[in-house]
mmCIF file of C-alpha atoms in Angstrom:
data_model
loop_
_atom_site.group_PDB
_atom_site.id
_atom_site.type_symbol
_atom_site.label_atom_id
_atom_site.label_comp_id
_atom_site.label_asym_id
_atom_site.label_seq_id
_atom_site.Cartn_x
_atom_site.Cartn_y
_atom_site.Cartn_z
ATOM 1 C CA UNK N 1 40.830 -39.679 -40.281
ATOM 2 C CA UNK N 2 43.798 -40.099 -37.939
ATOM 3 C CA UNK N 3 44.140 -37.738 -35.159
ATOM 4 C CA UNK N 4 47.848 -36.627 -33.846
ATOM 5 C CA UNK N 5 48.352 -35.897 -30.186
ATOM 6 C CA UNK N 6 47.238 -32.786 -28.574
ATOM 7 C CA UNK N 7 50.119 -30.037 -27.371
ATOM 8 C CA UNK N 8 48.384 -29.348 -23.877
ATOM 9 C CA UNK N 9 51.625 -27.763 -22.999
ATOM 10 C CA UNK N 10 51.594 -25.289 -25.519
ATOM 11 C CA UNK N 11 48.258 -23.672 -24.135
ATOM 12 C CA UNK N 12 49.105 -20.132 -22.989
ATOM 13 C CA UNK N 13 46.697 -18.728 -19.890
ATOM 14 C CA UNK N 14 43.252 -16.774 -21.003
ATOM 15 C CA UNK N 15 43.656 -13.390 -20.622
ATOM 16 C CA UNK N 16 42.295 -12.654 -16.846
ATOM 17 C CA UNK N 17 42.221 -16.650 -15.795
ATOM 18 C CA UNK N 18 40.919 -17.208 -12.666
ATOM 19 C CA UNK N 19 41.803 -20.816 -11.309
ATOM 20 C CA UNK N 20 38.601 -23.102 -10.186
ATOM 21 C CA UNK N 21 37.972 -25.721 -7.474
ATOM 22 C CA UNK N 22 38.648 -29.277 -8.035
ATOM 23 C CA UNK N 23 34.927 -30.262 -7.276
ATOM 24 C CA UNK N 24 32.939 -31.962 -9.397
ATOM 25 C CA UNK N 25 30.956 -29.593 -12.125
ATOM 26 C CA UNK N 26 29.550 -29.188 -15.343
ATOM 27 C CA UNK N 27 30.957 -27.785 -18.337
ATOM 28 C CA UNK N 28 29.064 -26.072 -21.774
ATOM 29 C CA UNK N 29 31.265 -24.353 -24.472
ATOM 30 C CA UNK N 30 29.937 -22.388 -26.953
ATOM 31 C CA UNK N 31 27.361 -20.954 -24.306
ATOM 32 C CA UNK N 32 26.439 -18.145 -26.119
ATOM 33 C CA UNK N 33 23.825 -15.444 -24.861
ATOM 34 C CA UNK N 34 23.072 -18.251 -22.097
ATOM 35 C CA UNK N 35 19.540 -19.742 -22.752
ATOM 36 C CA UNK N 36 20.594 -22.933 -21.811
ATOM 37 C CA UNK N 37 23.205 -22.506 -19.066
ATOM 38 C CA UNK N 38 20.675 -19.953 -17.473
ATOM 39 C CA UNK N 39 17.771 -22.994 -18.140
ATOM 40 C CA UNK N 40 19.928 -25.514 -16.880
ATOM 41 C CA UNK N 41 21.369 -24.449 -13.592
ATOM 42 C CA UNK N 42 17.765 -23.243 -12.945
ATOM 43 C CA UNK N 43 16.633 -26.804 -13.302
ATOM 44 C CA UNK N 44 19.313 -28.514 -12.131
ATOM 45 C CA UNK N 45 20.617 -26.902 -8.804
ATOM 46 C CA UNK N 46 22.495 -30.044 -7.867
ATOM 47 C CA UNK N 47 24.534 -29.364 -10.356
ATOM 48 C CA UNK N 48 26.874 -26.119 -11.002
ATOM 49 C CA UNK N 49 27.432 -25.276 -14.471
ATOM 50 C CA UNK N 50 30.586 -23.118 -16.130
ATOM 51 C CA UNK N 51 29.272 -21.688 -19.212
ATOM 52 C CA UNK N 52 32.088 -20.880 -21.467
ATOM 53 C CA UNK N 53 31.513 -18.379 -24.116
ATOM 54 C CA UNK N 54 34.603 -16.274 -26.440
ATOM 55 C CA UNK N 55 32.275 -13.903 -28.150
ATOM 56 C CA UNK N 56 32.409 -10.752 -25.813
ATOM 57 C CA UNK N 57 28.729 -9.497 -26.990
ATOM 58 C CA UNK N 58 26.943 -12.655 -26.367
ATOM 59 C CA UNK N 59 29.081 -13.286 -23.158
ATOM 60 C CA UNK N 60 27.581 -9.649 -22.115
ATOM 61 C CA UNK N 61 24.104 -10.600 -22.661
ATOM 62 C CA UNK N 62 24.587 -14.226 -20.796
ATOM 63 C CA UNK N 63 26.198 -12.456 -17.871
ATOM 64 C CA UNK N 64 23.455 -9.746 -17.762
ATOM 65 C CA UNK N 65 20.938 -11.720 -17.716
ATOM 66 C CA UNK N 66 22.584 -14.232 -15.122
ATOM 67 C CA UNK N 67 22.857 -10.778 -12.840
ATOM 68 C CA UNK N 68 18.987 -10.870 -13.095
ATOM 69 C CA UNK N 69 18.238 -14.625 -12.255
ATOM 70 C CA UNK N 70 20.889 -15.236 -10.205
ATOM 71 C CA UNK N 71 21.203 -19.353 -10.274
ATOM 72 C CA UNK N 72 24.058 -19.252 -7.423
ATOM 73 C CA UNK N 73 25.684 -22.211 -9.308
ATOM 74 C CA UNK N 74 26.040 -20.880 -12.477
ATOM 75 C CA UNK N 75 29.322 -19.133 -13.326
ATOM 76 C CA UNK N 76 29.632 -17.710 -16.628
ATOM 77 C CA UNK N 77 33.415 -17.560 -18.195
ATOM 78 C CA UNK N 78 34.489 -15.345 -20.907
ATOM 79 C CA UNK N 79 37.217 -17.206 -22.737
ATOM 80 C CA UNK N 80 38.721 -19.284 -25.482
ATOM 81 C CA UNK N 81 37.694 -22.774 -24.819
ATOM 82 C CA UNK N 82 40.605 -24.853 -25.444
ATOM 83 C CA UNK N 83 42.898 -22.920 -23.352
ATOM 84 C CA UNK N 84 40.343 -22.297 -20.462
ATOM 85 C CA UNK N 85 39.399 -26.468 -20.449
ATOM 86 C CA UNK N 86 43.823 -27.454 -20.470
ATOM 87 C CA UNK N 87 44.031 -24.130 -17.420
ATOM 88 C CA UNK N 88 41.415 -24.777 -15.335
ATOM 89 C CA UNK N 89 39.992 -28.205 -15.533
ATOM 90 C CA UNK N 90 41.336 -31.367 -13.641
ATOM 91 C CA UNK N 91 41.419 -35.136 -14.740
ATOM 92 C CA UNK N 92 37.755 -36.863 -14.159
ATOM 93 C CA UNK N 93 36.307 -33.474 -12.922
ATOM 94 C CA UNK N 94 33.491 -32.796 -15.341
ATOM 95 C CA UNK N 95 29.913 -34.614 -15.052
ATOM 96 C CA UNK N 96 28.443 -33.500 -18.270
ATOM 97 C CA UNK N 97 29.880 -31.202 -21.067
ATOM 98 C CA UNK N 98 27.162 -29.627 -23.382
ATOM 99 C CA UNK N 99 28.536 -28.815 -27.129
ATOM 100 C CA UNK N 100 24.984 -27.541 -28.331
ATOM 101 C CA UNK N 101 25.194 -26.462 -32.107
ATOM 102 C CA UNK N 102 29.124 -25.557 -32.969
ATOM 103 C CA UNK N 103 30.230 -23.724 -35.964
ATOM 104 C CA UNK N 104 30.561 -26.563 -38.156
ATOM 105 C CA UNK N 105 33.751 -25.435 -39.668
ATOM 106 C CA UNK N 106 32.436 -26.122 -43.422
ATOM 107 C CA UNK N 107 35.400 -25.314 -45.086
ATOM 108 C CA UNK N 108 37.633 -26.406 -42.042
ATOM 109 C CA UNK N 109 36.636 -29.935 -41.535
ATOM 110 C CA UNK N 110 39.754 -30.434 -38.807
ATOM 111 C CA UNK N 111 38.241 -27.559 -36.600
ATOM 112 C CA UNK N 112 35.306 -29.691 -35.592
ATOM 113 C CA UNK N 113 35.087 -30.947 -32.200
ATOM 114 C CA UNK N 114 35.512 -35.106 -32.922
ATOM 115 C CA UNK N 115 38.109 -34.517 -35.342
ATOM 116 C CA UNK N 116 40.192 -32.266 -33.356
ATOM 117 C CA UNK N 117 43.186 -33.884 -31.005
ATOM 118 C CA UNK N 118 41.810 -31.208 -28.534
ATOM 119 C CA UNK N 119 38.674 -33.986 -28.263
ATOM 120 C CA UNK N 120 41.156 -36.198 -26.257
ATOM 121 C CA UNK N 121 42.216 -33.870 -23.560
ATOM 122 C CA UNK N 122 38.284 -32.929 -23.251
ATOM 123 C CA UNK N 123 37.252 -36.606 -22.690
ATOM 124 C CA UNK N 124 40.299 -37.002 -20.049
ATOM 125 C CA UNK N 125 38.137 -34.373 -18.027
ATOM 126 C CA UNK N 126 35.580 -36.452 -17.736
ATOM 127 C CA UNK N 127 34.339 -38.342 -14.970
ATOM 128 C CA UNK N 128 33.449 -42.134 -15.435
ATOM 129 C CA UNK N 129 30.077 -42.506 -16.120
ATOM 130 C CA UNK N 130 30.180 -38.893 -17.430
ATOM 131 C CA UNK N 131 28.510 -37.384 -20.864
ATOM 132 C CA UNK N 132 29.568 -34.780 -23.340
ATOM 133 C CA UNK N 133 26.044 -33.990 -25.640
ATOM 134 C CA UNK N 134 26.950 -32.631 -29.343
ATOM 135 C CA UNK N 135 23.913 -31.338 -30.812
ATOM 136 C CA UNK N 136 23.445 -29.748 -34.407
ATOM 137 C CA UNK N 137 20.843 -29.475 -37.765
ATOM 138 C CA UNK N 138 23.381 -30.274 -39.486
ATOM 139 C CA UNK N 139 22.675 -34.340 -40.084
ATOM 140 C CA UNK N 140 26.439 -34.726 -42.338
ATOM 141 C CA UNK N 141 27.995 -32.602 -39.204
ATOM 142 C CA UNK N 142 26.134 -35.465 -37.215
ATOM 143 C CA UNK N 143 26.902 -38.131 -39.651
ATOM 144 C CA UNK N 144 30.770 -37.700 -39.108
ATOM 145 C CA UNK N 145 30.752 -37.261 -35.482
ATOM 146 C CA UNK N 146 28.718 -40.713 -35.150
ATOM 147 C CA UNK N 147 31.883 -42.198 -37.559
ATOM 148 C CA UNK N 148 34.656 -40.856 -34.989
ATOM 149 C CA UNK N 149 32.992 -42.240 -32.132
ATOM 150 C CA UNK N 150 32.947 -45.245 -33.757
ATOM 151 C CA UNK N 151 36.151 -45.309 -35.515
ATOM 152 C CA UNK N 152 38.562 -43.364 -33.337
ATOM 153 C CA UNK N 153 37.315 -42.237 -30.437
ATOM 154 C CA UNK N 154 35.444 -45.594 -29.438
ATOM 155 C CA UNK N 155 33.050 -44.393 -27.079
ATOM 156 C CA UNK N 156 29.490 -45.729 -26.545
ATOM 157 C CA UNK N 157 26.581 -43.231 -27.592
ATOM 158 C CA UNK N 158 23.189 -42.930 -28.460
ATOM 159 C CA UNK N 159 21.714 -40.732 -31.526
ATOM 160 C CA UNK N 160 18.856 -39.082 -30.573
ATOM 161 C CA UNK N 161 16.108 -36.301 -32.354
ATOM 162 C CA UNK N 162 15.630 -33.449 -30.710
ATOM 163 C CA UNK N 163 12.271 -33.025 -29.336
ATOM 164 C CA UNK N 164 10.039 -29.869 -31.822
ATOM 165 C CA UNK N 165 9.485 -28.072 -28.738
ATOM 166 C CA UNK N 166 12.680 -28.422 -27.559
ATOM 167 C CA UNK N 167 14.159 -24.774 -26.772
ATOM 168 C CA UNK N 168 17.361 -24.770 -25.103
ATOM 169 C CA UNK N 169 19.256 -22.266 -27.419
ATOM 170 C CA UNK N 170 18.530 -19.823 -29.337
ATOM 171 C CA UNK N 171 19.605 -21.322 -32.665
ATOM 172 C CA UNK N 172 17.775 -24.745 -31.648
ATOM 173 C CA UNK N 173 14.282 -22.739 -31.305
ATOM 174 C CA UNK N 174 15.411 -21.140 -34.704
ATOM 175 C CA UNK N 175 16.276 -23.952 -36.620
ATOM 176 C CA UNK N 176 13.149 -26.062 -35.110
ATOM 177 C CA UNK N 177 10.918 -23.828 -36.058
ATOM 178 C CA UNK N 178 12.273 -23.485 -39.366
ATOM 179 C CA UNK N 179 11.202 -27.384 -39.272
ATOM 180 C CA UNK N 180 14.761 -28.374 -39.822
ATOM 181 C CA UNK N 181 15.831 -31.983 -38.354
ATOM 182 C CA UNK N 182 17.717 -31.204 -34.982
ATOM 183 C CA UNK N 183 19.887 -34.347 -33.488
ATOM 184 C CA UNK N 184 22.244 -34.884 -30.733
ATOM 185 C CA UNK N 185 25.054 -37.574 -29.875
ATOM 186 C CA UNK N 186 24.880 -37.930 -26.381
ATOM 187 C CA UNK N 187 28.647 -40.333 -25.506
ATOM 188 C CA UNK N 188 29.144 -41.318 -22.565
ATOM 189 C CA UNK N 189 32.644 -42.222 -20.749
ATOM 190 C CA UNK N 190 33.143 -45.901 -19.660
ATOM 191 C CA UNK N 191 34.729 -47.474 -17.007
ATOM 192 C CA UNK N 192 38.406 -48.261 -17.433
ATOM 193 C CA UNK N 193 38.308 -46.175 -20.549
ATOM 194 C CA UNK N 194 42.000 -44.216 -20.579
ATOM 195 C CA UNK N 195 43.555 -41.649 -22.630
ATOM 196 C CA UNK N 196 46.931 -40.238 -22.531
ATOM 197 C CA UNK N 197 46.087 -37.420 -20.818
ATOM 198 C CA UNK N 198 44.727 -38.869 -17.540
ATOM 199 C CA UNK N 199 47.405 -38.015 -15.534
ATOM 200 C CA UNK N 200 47.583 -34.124 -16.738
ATOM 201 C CA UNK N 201 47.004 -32.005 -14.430
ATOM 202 C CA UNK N 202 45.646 -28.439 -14.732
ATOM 203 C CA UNK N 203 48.586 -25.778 -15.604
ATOM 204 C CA UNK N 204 46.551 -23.123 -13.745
ATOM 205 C CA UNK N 205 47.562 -19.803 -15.591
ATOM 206 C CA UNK N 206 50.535 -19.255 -13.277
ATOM 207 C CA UNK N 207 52.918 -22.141 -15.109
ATOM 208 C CA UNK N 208 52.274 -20.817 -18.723
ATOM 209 C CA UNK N 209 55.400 -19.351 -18.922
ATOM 210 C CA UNK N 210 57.338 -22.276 -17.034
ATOM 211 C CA UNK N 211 55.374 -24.207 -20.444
ATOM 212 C CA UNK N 212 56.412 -21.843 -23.060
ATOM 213 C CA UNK N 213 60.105 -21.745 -21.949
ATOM 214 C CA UNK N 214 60.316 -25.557 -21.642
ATOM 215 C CA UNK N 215 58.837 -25.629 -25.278
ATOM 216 C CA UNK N 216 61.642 -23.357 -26.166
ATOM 217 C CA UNK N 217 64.121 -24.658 -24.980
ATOM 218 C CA UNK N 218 63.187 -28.358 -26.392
ATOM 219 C CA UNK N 219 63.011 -26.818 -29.892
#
């Protein structure tokens, strides 16, 4: 399906934003209560993750529990996604971003993440070299996003099935043990590979209203 360009401009500030380094790091959305961010920082402490979550209850629970482990380079961020990503993140910046079981918008097909212009900007984050890993158990959900990589987005990837004892969310221990069939698209960025957003630079909370009033004006 054809994709229109993304308004990056538009975005308005999260409520509370708080501007982040331009050092390398890595990204999840849809974090939830934490499992994984709280696994992978643990595992991985050459690596410091921003786990992004908009549901104030399960943020709660991820940043309680966080309180009690205390991975120094995890930072959990309670926020809207799209907003926080076009606010706070810089060109190339991001080493991996973890999408791990979205709502797959079933009556909203345009709201999921490969067929969204959004999915642009994202990738333009992205270091060279760099992954974003979609995961669902939802093989159609899976099925599509394999199409837009092909078709539209034209990065390479590999499809792979997600281990039975796998466990790094709480819905991917629920739907394994269910026995349902858990996959992952794990794309990764290529060298020389451009979008037109590579030059965008992070608008930082503080020139959100400078944005808004040039979009007024223009209309």
């Amino acid at each position: 399906m054809p994709i229109r360009q993304f308004q990056a401009q538009r975005m308005h500030a999260p409520r509370e934003f708080k501007t982040i380094s331009q050092s390398p790091i890595c990204v999840e959305i849809g974090a939830g209560k934490g499992k994984h961010a709280l696994l992978f920082s643990g595992q991985h402490p050459q690596y410091h993750l921003i786990a992004i979550e908009r549901t104030r209850e399960k943020f709660l629970a991820m940043q309680k529990q966080h309180a009690i482990e205390g991975q120094p380079n995890l930072t959990p961020v309670h926020a809207d996604a799209l907003p926080w990503v076009v606010h706070a993140l810089y060109p190339q910046q991001v080493q991996h971003f973890f999408i791990l079981y979205p709502n797959p918008e079933p009556h909203n097909p345009a709201q999921r993440w490969l067929n969204m212009p959004f999915f642009e900007f994202l990738i333009s984050r992205l270091q060279t070299g760099g992954t974003i890993t979609l995961a669902s158990n939802i093989p159609s959900y899976i099925d599509e996003a394999e199409e837009q990589l092909k078709t539209v987005w034209k990065l390479p990837f590999e499809r792979q099935v997600i281990a039975q004892d796998s466990a790094r969310t709480h819905f991917e221990v629920k739907y394994l043990e269910r026995g349902e069939l858990c996959q992952q698209l794990v794309m990764t960025k290529p060298e020389g590979y451009t979008t037109r957003f590579d030059a965008f630079q992070p608008l930082q909370g503080q020139n959100a209203t400078q944005a808004a009033s040039a979009d007024q004006t223009e209309a």
